[in-house]
Amino acid sequence: MKRISPAEQDLIRRYLLWCYKTTKEDLDRIDRYFTQALVDRRLLDLFLKNKETSAVYQQKIAEFQVYMGTKEKNALGKKYLNLKKKTLHPGYWYLQSRLAAIEQVIVEFLGRKELKSIQAAYEKEMTRRILEATEHS
């Protein structure tokens, strides 16, 4: 590999950081619905165990169940081309492959420690965005 100057190293790091961020965000937009489904199912279990029997409470639970179903159906269509065969949607498969390749290139150019640093910075930024959001989107 060609010798890389410190300035080039900085440019490479920023570019790989941008590649990681944008690809991980796109992949997370799909994957988060599957992890949310795990949490939503547990929440629903707890809601159903509640002794509250009012019509308003029961209506809220029914609305939550519809919300869960719609969200899961939409996510399945983004991740799978054929759900029965568990065939991944080409766009999803590409994002997974792209992220793996970016992580490999980060390790090759910057080292495993820097990959961990970039991953941690991404998680910190996503958490910051959630905590600072003023409206639900």
C-alpha positions as a Markdown table, in Angstrom:
| # | Residue | x | y | z |
|---|---|---|---|---|
| 1 | Met | 0.0 | 0.0 | 0.0 |
| 2 | Lys | 1.2 | 3.5 | -0.9 |
| 3 | Arg | 2.5 | 5.6 | 2.0 |
| 4 | Ile | -0.2 | 7.9 | 3.3 |
| 5 | Ser | 0.5 | 11.4 | 4.6 |
| 6 | Pro | -1.1 | 12.7 | 7.8 |
| 7 | Ala | -3.3 | 15.0 | 5.8 |
| 8 | Glu | -4.4 | 12.1 | 3.6 |
| 9 | Gln | -5.0 | 10.0 | 6.7 |
| 10 | Asp | -7.3 | 12.7 | 8.1 |
| 11 | Leu | -9.3 | 12.8 | 4.8 |
| 12 | Ile | -9.5 | 9.0 | 4.7 |
| 13 | Arg | -10.7 | 8.9 | 8.3 |
| 14 | Arg | -13.4 | 11.5 | 7.7 |
| 15 | Tyr | -14.5 | 9.8 | 4.5 |
| 16 | Leu | -14.7 | 6.4 | 6.2 |
| 17 | Leu | -16.5 | 8.0 | 9.2 |
| 18 | Trp | -19.1 | 9.5 | 6.8 |
| 19 | Cys | -19.4 | 6.1 | 4.9 |
| 20 | Tyr | -19.9 | 4.3 | 8.2 |
| 21 | Lys | -22.5 | 6.8 | 9.5 |
| 22 | Thr | -24.6 | 7.0 | 6.4 |
| 23 | Thr | -24.6 | 3.2 | 5.8 |
| 24 | Lys | -25.3 | 2.4 | 9.5 |
| 25 | Glu | -28.2 | 4.9 | 9.6 |
| 26 | Asp | -29.8 | 3.3 | 6.6 |
| 27 | Leu | -29.4 | -0.2 | 8.0 |
| 28 | Asp | -30.6 | 0.9 | 11.4 |
| 29 | Arg | -33.8 | 2.4 | 9.8 |
| 30 | Ile | -34.7 | -1.1 | 9.0 |
| 31 | Asp | -33.2 | -3.2 | 11.8 |
| 32 | Arg | -34.6 | -1.0 | 14.6 |
| 33 | Tyr | -38.1 | -2.1 | 13.8 |
| 34 | Phe | -37.2 | -5.7 | 14.5 |
| 35 | Thr | -35.7 | -4.9 | 17.9 |
| 36 | Gln | -38.6 | -2.6 | 18.6 |
| 37 | Ala | -40.9 | -5.5 | 17.9 |
| 38 | Leu | -39.3 | -7.5 | 20.7 |
| 39 | Val | -39.8 | -4.6 | 23.1 |
| 40 | Asp | -43.3 | -3.9 | 21.9 |
| 41 | Arg | -44.4 | -7.5 | 22.4 |
| 42 | Arg | -43.1 | -7.3 | 26.0 |
| 43 | Leu | -44.9 | -4.1 | 26.6 |
| 44 | Leu | -48.1 | -5.6 | 25.3 |
| 45 | Asp | -47.7 | -8.5 | 27.6 |
| 46 | Leu | -47.4 | -6.2 | 30.6 |
| 47 | Phe | -50.4 | -4.1 | 29.4 |
| 48 | Leu | -52.5 | -7.2 | 29.1 |
| 49 | Lys | -51.6 | -8.2 | 32.6 |
| 50 | Asn | -52.8 | -4.9 | 34.0 |
| 51 | Lys | -56.1 | -5.2 | 35.9 |
| 52 | Glu | -57.4 | -2.0 | 34.3 |
| 53 | Thr | -60.7 | -2.8 | 32.5 |
| 54 | Ser | -61.9 | 0.6 | 31.4 |
| 55 | Ala | -63.0 | 1.0 | 27.8 |
| 56 | Val | -60.4 | 3.8 | 27.2 |
| 57 | Tyr | -57.6 | 1.6 | 28.5 |
| 58 | Gln | -58.7 | -1.4 | 26.3 |
| 59 | Gln | -59.0 | 1.0 | 23.3 |
| 60 | Lys | -55.4 | 2.2 | 23.9 |
| 61 | Ile | -54.2 | -1.4 | 24.0 |
| 62 | Ala | -56.1 | -2.2 | 20.7 |
| 63 | Glu | -54.5 | 0.9 | 19.1 |
| 64 | Phe | -51.1 | -0.2 | 20.2 |
| 65 | Gln | -51.6 | -3.7 | 18.7 |
| 66 | Val | -52.6 | -2.2 | 15.4 |
| 67 | Tyr | -49.6 | 0.1 | 15.5 |
| 68 | Met | -47.3 | -2.9 | 16.3 |
| 69 | Gly | -48.8 | -4.9 | 13.4 |
| 70 | Thr | -48.4 | -2.1 | 10.9 |
| 71 | Lys | -44.9 | -1.3 | 11.9 |
| 72 | Glu | -43.8 | -5.0 | 11.7 |
| 73 | Lys | -45.5 | -5.5 | 8.3 |
| 74 | Asn | -43.7 | -2.4 | 6.9 |
| 75 | Ala | -40.3 | -3.6 | 8.3 |
| 76 | Leu | -40.7 | -7.1 | 6.9 |
| 77 | Gly | -41.2 | -5.6 | 3.4 |
| 78 | Lys | -38.0 | -3.6 | 3.7 |
| 79 | Lys | -35.9 | -6.5 | 4.9 |
| 80 | Tyr | -37.2 | -9.5 | 3.0 |
| 81 | Leu | -38.0 | -10.0 | -0.7 |
| 82 | Asn | -39.6 | -13.3 | 0.2 |
| 83 | Leu | -40.6 | -13.7 | 3.8 |
| 84 | Lys | -41.5 | -17.4 | 3.5 |
| 85 | Lys | -38.0 | -18.2 | 2.1 |
| 86 | Lys | -36.3 | -15.6 | 4.3 |
| 87 | Thr | -34.8 | -14.1 | 1.1 |
| 88 | Leu | -33.3 | -10.8 | 1.9 |
| 89 | His | -34.4 | -7.7 | -0.1 |
| 90 | Pro | -31.4 | -6.8 | -2.4 |
| 91 | Gly | -31.3 | -3.3 | -0.9 |
| 92 | Tyr | -31.0 | -4.7 | 2.6 |
| 93 | Trp | -28.5 | -7.3 | 1.6 |
| 94 | Tyr | -26.4 | -4.5 | 0.0 |
| 95 | Leu | -26.5 | -2.4 | 3.1 |
| 96 | Gln | -25.3 | -5.3 | 5.3 |
| 97 | Ser | -22.5 | -6.1 | 2.8 |
| 98 | Arg | -21.6 | -2.4 | 2.5 |
| 99 | Leu | -21.3 | -1.9 | 6.3 |
| 100 | Ala | -19.2 | -5.1 | 6.6 |
| 101 | Ala | -16.9 | -3.8 | 3.9 |
| 102 | Ile | -16.6 | -0.4 | 5.4 |
| 103 | Glu | -15.7 | -1.9 | 8.8 |
| 104 | Gln | -13.1 | -4.0 | 7.1 |
| 105 | Val | -11.6 | -1.0 | 5.3 |
| 106 | Ile | -11.6 | 1.0 | 8.5 |
| 107 | Val | -9.5 | -1.7 | 10.2 |
| 108 | Glu | -7.2 | -1.9 | 7.2 |
| 109 | Phe | -6.6 | 1.8 | 7.0 |
| 110 | Leu | -7.0 | 3.0 | 10.6 |
| 111 | Gly | -6.9 | -0.1 | 12.8 |
| 112 | Arg | -9.3 | -2.0 | 15.0 |
| 113 | Lys | -9.1 | 0.5 | 17.8 |
| 114 | Glu | -10.3 | 3.3 | 15.5 |
| 115 | Leu | -13.2 | 1.1 | 14.3 |
| 116 | Lys | -14.3 | 0.7 | 17.9 |
| 117 | Ser | -14.0 | 4.4 | 18.4 |
| 118 | Ile | -16.1 | 5.2 | 15.3 |
| 119 | Gln | -18.8 | 2.7 | 16.4 |
| 120 | Ala | -18.9 | 4.2 | 19.9 |
| 121 | Ala | -19.1 | 7.8 | 18.5 |
| 122 | Tyr | -22.0 | 6.7 | 16.3 |
| 123 | Glu | -23.9 | 5.2 | 19.2 |
| 124 | Lys | -23.2 | 8.3 | 21.3 |
| 125 | Glu | -24.5 | 10.5 | 18.5 |
| 126 | Met | -27.7 | 8.5 | 17.9 |
| 127 | Thr | -28.4 | 8.6 | 21.7 |
| 128 | Arg | -27.8 | 12.3 | 21.8 |
| 129 | Arg | -30.2 | 12.8 | 18.9 |
| 130 | Ile | -32.9 | 10.8 | 20.7 |
| 131 | Leu | -32.4 | 12.7 | 24.0 |
| 132 | Glu | -32.4 | 16.1 | 22.3 |
| 133 | Ala | -35.3 | 15.5 | 20.0 |
| 134 | Thr | -38.1 | 18.0 | 20.6 |
| 135 | Glu | -40.8 | 16.0 | 18.7 |
| 136 | His | -41.4 | 12.4 | 17.8 |
| 137 | Ser | -40.6 | 11.5 | 14.2 |
